[in-house]
Short mmCIF file of C-alpha atoms in Angstrom, two decimals:
data_model
loop_
_atom_site.label_atom_id
_atom_site.label_comp_id
_atom_site.label_asym_id
_atom_site.label_seq_id
_atom_site.Cartn_x
_atom_site.Cartn_y
_atom_site.Cartn_z
CA UNK A 1 -61.47 55.19 5.01
CA UNK A 2 -63.64 57.53 3.16
CA UNK A 3 -62.29 60.67 3.31
CA UNK A 4 -64.11 64.35 3.16
CA UNK A 5 -64.37 65.39 0.61
CA UNK A 6 -64.15 62.88 -2.29
CA UNK A 7 -60.96 64.57 -4.35
CA UNK A 8 -59.39 65.59 -0.66
CA UNK A 9 -56.61 63.98 -1.91
CA UNK A 10 -56.49 65.14 -5.72
CA UNK A 11 -57.13 69.30 -3.47
CA UNK A 12 -54.28 68.46 -1.19
CA UNK A 13 -51.77 67.53 -4.60
CA UNK A 14 -51.29 64.23 -2.91
CA UNK A 15 -50.47 62.57 -6.01
CA UNK A 16 -47.67 64.42 -6.56
CA UNK A 17 -45.85 64.57 -3.08
CA UNK A 18 -45.65 61.21 -3.61
CA UNK A 19 -43.97 61.08 -6.86
CA UNK A 20 -41.54 63.65 -5.49
CA UNK A 21 -41.10 61.49 -2.35
CA UNK A 22 -40.41 57.89 -5.05
CA UNK A 23 -37.49 60.45 -6.46
CA UNK A 24 -35.60 58.95 -4.03
CA UNK A 25 -36.19 55.28 -3.68
CA UNK A 26 -33.49 53.26 -4.79
CA UNK A 27 -36.20 50.54 -5.79
CA UNK A 28 -38.59 49.79 -7.81
CA UNK A 29 -40.33 47.58 -5.15
CA UNK A 30 -40.66 50.90 -2.60
CA UNK A 31 -41.11 53.39 -5.93
CA UNK A 32 -44.43 50.87 -5.96
CA UNK A 33 -45.09 51.17 -2.54
CA UNK A 34 -45.00 55.21 -2.83
CA UNK A 35 -47.15 55.72 -5.50
CA UNK A 36 -49.65 53.61 -3.73
CA UNK A 37 -49.84 55.46 -0.93
CA UNK A 38 -53.25 56.79 0.77
CA UNK A 39 -54.33 57.70 4.45
CA UNK A 40 -54.07 55.64 7.55
CA UNK A 41 -56.17 55.98 9.73
CA UNK A 42 -54.43 53.44 12.95
CA UNK A 43 -52.74 55.65 15.37
CA UNK A 44 -50.18 52.95 16.68
CA UNK A 45 -49.90 52.63 12.95
CA UNK A 46 -49.28 56.38 12.13
CA UNK A 47 -47.57 56.77 15.02
CA UNK A 48 -44.56 54.30 13.37
CA UNK A 49 -44.87 55.63 9.94
CA UNK A 50 -43.65 59.18 11.29
CA UNK A 51 -41.63 58.18 13.93
CA UNK A 52 -39.15 55.57 12.23
CA UNK A 53 -39.55 58.12 9.19
CA UNK A 54 -37.71 60.76 11.60
CA UNK A 55 -35.07 59.22 13.23
CA UNK A 56 -33.45 59.24 9.64
CA UNK A 57 -33.70 62.42 9.33
CA UNK A 58 -32.94 62.76 12.89
CA UNK A 59 -29.39 61.43 11.72
CA UNK A 60 -29.38 63.33 8.54
CA UNK A 61 -29.45 65.82 10.20
CA UNK A 62 -26.97 65.55 12.40
CA UNK A 63 -24.68 65.78 8.98
CA UNK A 64 -23.99 62.18 10.03
CA UNK A 65 -24.82 60.11 6.08
CA UNK A 66 -27.50 57.73 6.18
CA UNK A 67 -25.89 54.54 4.68
CA UNK A 68 -27.59 54.05 0.45
CA UNK A 69 -30.45 50.87 0.82
CA UNK A 70 -29.43 50.53 -2.77
CA UNK A 71 -30.14 46.49 -3.60
CA UNK A 72 -31.11 44.60 -6.15
CA UNK A 73 -34.53 42.62 -6.49
CA UNK A 74 -35.10 39.10 -5.55
CA UNK A 75 -37.40 37.86 -5.27
CA UNK A 76 -37.89 35.89 -8.53
CA UNK A 77 -34.52 34.23 -7.01
CA UNK A 78 -35.97 33.51 -3.85
CA UNK A 79 -39.57 32.18 -5.15
CA UNK A 80 -37.25 29.97 -7.77
CA UNK A 81 -35.61 28.85 -4.74
CA UNK A 82 -38.91 27.12 -3.07
CA UNK A 83 -39.58 24.99 -5.75
CA UNK A 84 -37.63 21.50 -5.41
CA UNK A 85 -35.52 21.39 -8.55
CA UNK A 86 -35.93 24.19 -9.80
CA UNK A 87 -32.39 25.92 -10.51
CA UNK A 88 -31.76 29.68 -10.31
CA UNK A 89 -28.23 31.00 -12.71
CA UNK A 90 -25.36 31.97 -12.27
CA UNK A 91 -25.41 35.85 -12.30
CA UNK A 92 -28.64 35.23 -9.55
CA UNK A 93 -26.87 33.64 -7.33
CA UNK A 94 -24.91 36.33 -7.17
CA UNK A 95 -27.16 38.91 -6.28
CA UNK A 96 -28.75 37.54 -3.88
CA UNK A 97 -25.39 37.64 -2.51
CA UNK A 98 -25.00 41.10 -3.46
CA UNK A 99 -28.34 41.82 -1.95
CA UNK A 100 -27.79 40.02 1.37
CA UNK A 101 -25.01 41.78 2.35
CA UNK A 102 -26.04 44.36 1.63
CA UNK A 103 -28.57 43.29 4.32
CA UNK A 104 -26.04 42.41 6.36
CA UNK A 105 -24.87 46.02 6.35
CA UNK A 106 -27.94 47.46 7.35
CA UNK A 107 -28.96 45.51 9.54
CA UNK A 108 -24.78 45.52 11.16
CA UNK A 109 -25.96 49.85 10.75
CA UNK A 110 -28.45 49.87 12.94
CA UNK A 111 -27.90 47.29 15.85
CA UNK A 112 -23.76 50.42 16.32
CA UNK A 113 -26.60 53.00 17.06
CA UNK A 114 -29.62 51.65 17.72
CA UNK A 115 -30.50 54.10 20.67
CA UNK A 116 -30.52 56.70 18.00
CA UNK A 117 -32.86 54.45 15.78
CA UNK A 118 -34.60 52.26 18.65
CA UNK A 119 -38.09 51.79 16.57
CA UNK A 120 -36.24 51.37 12.74
CA UNK A 121 -34.33 49.13 14.51
CA UNK A 122 -37.34 46.89 16.43
CA UNK A 123 -38.31 46.33 12.75
CA UNK A 124 -34.95 44.43 11.91
CA UNK A 125 -34.15 42.70 15.04
CA UNK A 126 -35.52 39.50 14.83
CA UNK A 127 -34.21 39.13 11.57
CA UNK A 128 -30.65 38.43 11.78
CA UNK A 129 -28.71 37.99 8.78
CA UNK A 130 -27.79 34.25 8.51
CA UNK A 131 -23.32 33.95 7.64
CA UNK A 132 -24.47 30.28 6.38
CA UNK A 133 -26.20 31.87 3.08
CA UNK A 134 -22.93 34.20 1.67
CA UNK A 135 -20.61 32.09 2.48
CA UNK A 136 -21.51 29.29 0.29
CA UNK A 137 -22.53 31.16 -2.34
CA UNK A 138 -19.46 32.70 -1.83
CA UNK A 139 -17.81 28.57 -2.31
CA UNK A 140 -19.44 28.05 -5.23
CA UNK A 141 -19.45 32.08 -7.30
CA UNK A 142 -16.24 34.59 -7.06
CA UNK A 143 -17.19 38.16 -7.47
CA UNK A 144 -17.52 38.78 -11.14
CA UNK A 145 -20.43 36.51 -11.11
CA UNK A 146 -18.50 33.75 -11.77
CA UNK A 147 -18.69 30.17 -10.99
CA UNK A 148 -14.76 29.47 -8.96
CA UNK A 149 -13.03 27.10 -11.03
CA UNK A 150 -12.67 25.23 -7.58
CA UNK A 151 -16.20 25.30 -6.73
CA UNK A 152 -15.82 21.02 -7.23
CA UNK A 153 -12.63 19.11 -8.81
CA UNK A 154 -14.44 17.57 -12.13
CA UNK A 155 -14.87 21.62 -12.71
CA UNK A 156 -10.85 22.49 -12.76
CA UNK A 157 -10.73 19.64 -14.05
CA UNK A 158 -12.26 20.15 -16.97
CA UNK A 159 -11.04 24.06 -17.40
CA UNK A 160 -8.11 23.33 -16.77
CA UNK A 161 -8.12 20.43 -20.31
CA UNK A 162 -10.25 23.24 -21.45
CA UNK A 163 -7.31 25.52 -21.75
CA UNK A 164 -5.08 23.03 -23.00
CA UNK A 165 -7.21 22.22 -26.48
CA UNK A 166 -7.63 26.05 -26.63
CA UNK A 167 -4.55 27.33 -26.66
CA UNK A 168 -3.75 24.63 -29.19
CA UNK A 169 -6.50 25.32 -31.30
CA UNK A 170 -5.22 28.54 -31.74
CA UNK A 171 -1.60 27.48 -32.44
CA UNK A 172 -2.66 25.00 -35.30
CA UNK A 173 -5.95 27.84 -36.65
CA UNK A 174 -2.95 30.58 -36.74
CA UNK A 175 0.08 27.24 -38.96
CA UNK A 176 -3.55 27.37 -40.95
CA UNK A 177 -3.89 31.26 -41.67
CA UNK A 178 -0.01 31.83 -42.31
CA UNK A 179 -0.26 29.17 -44.42
CA UNK A 180 -2.71 29.78 -46.70
CA UNK A 181 -2.41 34.38 -46.75
CA UNK A 182 1.16 32.61 -47.98
CA UNK A 183 -1.27 30.92 -50.88
CA UNK A 184 -3.23 34.09 -51.54
CA UNK A 185 -6.37 32.23 -50.89
CA UNK A 186 -7.46 34.48 -48.25
CA UNK A 187 -10.36 37.31 -48.67
CA UNK A 188 -9.53 40.64 -47.52
CA UNK A 189 -9.75 39.72 -43.86
CA UNK A 190 -8.28 36.34 -42.44
CA UNK A 191 -10.71 34.79 -40.57
CA UNK A 192 -14.23 35.07 -39.15
CA UNK A 193 -16.58 33.00 -35.85
CA UNK A 194 -19.50 30.65 -37.35
CA UNK A 195 -21.14 28.53 -35.01
CA UNK A 196 -18.88 29.12 -31.78
CA UNK A 197 -16.17 27.97 -33.73
CA UNK A 198 -13.30 29.52 -36.27
CA UNK A 199 -13.35 29.68 -39.33
CA UNK A 200 -11.58 31.06 -42.06
CA UNK A 201 -12.25 33.60 -44.81
CA UNK A 202 -11.45 32.04 -48.74
CA UNK A 203 -12.18 33.74 -51.91
CA UNK A 204 -14.89 31.56 -53.63
CA UNK A 205 -12.09 30.65 -56.65
CA UNK A 206 -10.08 28.70 -54.36
CA UNK A 207 -12.20 27.25 -51.78
CA UNK A 208 -11.82 23.34 -53.15
CA UNK A 209 -7.89 24.20 -52.38
CA UNK A 210 -8.93 24.65 -48.63
CA UNK A 211 -9.84 20.95 -46.79
CA UNK A 212 -12.51 21.07 -44.42
CA UNK A 213 -15.99 21.82 -43.33
CA UNK A 214 -17.39 24.13 -45.50
CA UNK A 215 -20.01 26.33 -42.61
CA UNK A 216 -21.79 29.15 -45.16
CA UNK A 217 -21.02 31.43 -47.85
CA UNK A 218 -20.66 35.48 -48.43
CA UNK A 219 -24.27 37.42 -48.77
CA UNK A 220 -22.12 37.90 -52.51
CA UNK A 221 -21.01 34.70 -52.61
CA UNK A 222 -17.76 35.56 -53.34
CA UNK A 223 -15.61 34.12 -49.85
CA UNK A 224 -16.94 30.62 -48.58
CA UNK A 225 -15.94 30.09 -44.39
CA UNK A 226 -14.43 26.92 -44.16
CA UNK A 227 -13.35 25.01 -40.95
CA UNK A 228 -10.24 24.03 -41.83
CA UNK A 229 -9.36 20.37 -41.17
CA UNK A 230 -6.66 20.00 -38.84
CA UNK A 231 -8.05 21.96 -36.48
CA UNK A 232 -11.65 20.35 -36.82
CA UNK A 233 -10.58 17.39 -34.20
CA UNK A 234 -9.56 19.87 -31.52
CA UNK A 235 -12.85 22.28 -32.07
CA UNK A 236 -14.81 19.33 -31.54
CA UNK A 237 -12.78 18.55 -28.83
CA UNK A 238 -12.97 22.64 -27.48
CA UNK A 239 -17.15 21.95 -27.39
CA UNK A 240 -17.33 18.42 -25.66
CA UNK A 241 -15.38 20.51 -23.39
CA UNK A 242 -17.64 23.31 -23.14
CA UNK A 243 -20.42 20.84 -22.93
CA UNK A 244 -19.58 19.23 -19.97
CA UNK A 245 -18.28 22.51 -18.18
CA UNK A 246 -22.58 23.49 -18.53
CA UNK A 247 -23.74 19.59 -17.10
CA UNK A 248 -20.99 20.54 -14.46
CA UNK A 249 -21.92 24.01 -13.76
CA UNK A 250 -25.29 23.03 -13.59
CA UNK A 251 -24.60 20.18 -11.24
CA UNK A 252 -23.27 23.26 -9.08
CA UNK A 253 -26.10 25.49 -9.58
CA UNK A 254 -28.32 22.06 -8.42
CA UNK A 255 -26.18 21.44 -5.72
CA UNK A 256 -25.55 24.99 -4.43
CA UNK A 257 -30.25 25.24 -4.23
CA UNK A 258 -30.98 22.85 -2.51
CA UNK A 259 -28.45 23.84 0.68
CA UNK A 260 -30.30 27.65 0.11
CA UNK A 261 -33.54 26.16 -0.52
CA UNK A 262 -34.29 25.67 3.38
CA UNK A 263 -34.01 29.17 3.91
CA UNK A 264 -36.46 31.05 1.24
CA UNK A 265 -39.09 32.58 3.10
CA UNK A 266 -36.46 33.98 5.80
CA UNK A 267 -35.14 35.30 1.82
CA UNK A 268 -37.51 36.96 1.03
CA UNK A 269 -38.27 38.91 4.42
CA UNK A 270 -34.53 40.50 4.27
CA UNK A 271 -36.01 42.61 1.58
CA UNK A 272 -38.96 43.13 2.39
CA UNK A 273 -37.49 44.95 5.88
CA UNK A 274 -34.46 46.39 2.68
CA UNK A 275 -38.09 47.99 0.90
CA UNK A 276 -39.07 49.14 3.75
CA UNK A 277 -35.45 50.91 4.83
CA UNK A 278 -35.46 51.96 1.72
CA UNK A 279 -38.96 52.86 1.44
CA UNK A 280 -38.47 55.08 5.11
CA UNK A 281 -35.75 56.35 3.85
CA UNK A 282 -36.98 58.13 0.83
CA UNK A 283 -39.34 59.48 3.08
CA UNK A 284 -36.85 61.70 4.89
CA UNK A 285 -34.62 62.42 2.15
CA UNK A 286 -37.20 64.16 1.09
CA UNK A 287 -38.20 65.72 4.25
CA UNK A 288 -34.90 66.95 5.05
CA UNK A 289 -34.72 68.22 0.77
CA UNK A 290 -37.79 70.11 2.02
CA UNK A 291 -37.32 70.84 4.86
CA UNK A 292 -40.01 69.12 7.34
CA UNK A 293 -40.79 68.55 10.31
CA UNK A 294 -42.14 65.82 12.57
CA UNK A 295 -46.14 66.61 12.87
CA UNK A 296 -47.23 66.73 17.10
CA UNK A 297 -50.58 64.66 16.10
CA UNK A 298 -53.95 65.04 18.17
CA UNK A 299 -57.15 64.01 19.13
CA UNK A 300 -58.49 67.24 19.61
CA UNK A 301 -60.33 69.68 17.54
CA UNK A 302 -57.89 72.02 16.41
CA UNK A 303 -54.79 72.50 14.73
CA UNK A 304 -51.79 74.56 14.30
CA UNK A 305 -49.61 75.26 11.20
CA UNK A 306 -46.04 77.43 12.51
CA UNK A 307 -44.54 79.30 9.80
CA UNK A 308 -45.47 76.47 6.97
CA UNK A 309 -46.21 76.13 3.79
CA UNK A 310 -47.39 73.38 0.90
CA UNK A 311 -44.52 71.14 -0.08
CA UNK A 312 -46.29 71.55 -3.34
CA UNK A 313 -45.31 75.32 -3.84
CA UNK A 314 -42.31 75.31 -2.28
CA UNK A 315 -40.74 72.41 -4.98
CA UNK A 316 -42.66 74.73 -8.05
CA UNK A 317 -41.15 78.25 -6.92
CA UNK A 318 -38.31 76.38 -6.21
CA UNK A 319 -38.28 75.80 -10.24
CA UNK A 320 -38.36 78.85 -11.01
CA UNK A 321 -36.13 80.72 -8.01
CA UNK A 322 -38.47 82.23 -6.31
CA UNK A 323 -39.24 81.82 -2.82
CA UNK A 324 -42.03 80.47 -0.71
CA UNK A 325 -43.84 82.74 1.88
CA UNK A 326 -44.83 80.42 4.67
CA UNK A 327 -47.77 81.35 7.12
CA UNK A 328 -49.81 80.72 10.24
CA UNK A 329 -53.13 78.87 11.31
CA UNK A 330 -54.51 77.90 13.97
CA UNK A 331 -57.86 76.37 14.30
CA UNK A 332 -59.24 75.07 16.76
CA UNK A 333 -63.06 73.47 16.91
CA UNK A 334 -65.00 77.02 18.33
#
């Protein structure tokens, strides 16, 4: 669509308005969509966009709070699910679950109040939430975003053995600390971590008196870091079990990926619906804050502005604590 004059959007401070509207967005993608807005020429699209925004505005004006549209963007995760053999990380599945729950919550809200959100709900009605998706993730991942121990019998067994081995390692290491502290060979601090293993901090002059695996020295070589011999075997067992745990978690996530893979496209569509809701809500919140109203669009060559003001002027005046005086203006084809 060609604009006349060519600098029309600049004259209307359209970029300023878009930026002000985008400040009400919760997601990066809806903010981008606001900032990329340009004038529309298709009347059907114009009416839908105005009326969906007005549905939310009317709800807010009735002193009721429209739910938050904040969600975690999951495009990358859904696209990875599309690729056979590609396995998202545990955190990605937890974020996916969170976003699906937001969609379910907003869908349910709009459905219950569809008499007030007839057009907005109409944009979502064909894409109902799928409880199978969140249920599948819930069975494997807990509310903290970690793999559940009961996600598989094998993982439960590995973690049980790992907890026992870690407890044994802690007991043996504590005895070693006491023994070498009593001998007066430890540095000012007793221990540190090297390669995920607890090591003793030994004064370099006494390092030959402590059997074990050497893990290096301090920058001034005054302290030697030694894994005491008595903990090596149990630490090796812990390391093996940790590797077994990682492999089993990988297998579980791969299995979960296969379960969800057929739904990658609907998941992406749900995210797009959330982006649209966030996009529309941002416009409604801006309209509420600036006391905007639904305009009447006419094909006739006439304009009637009743107690109207430039929203950019009002925003700038509000920042200065100054009033904005509205105006009345009518133009016809003559």
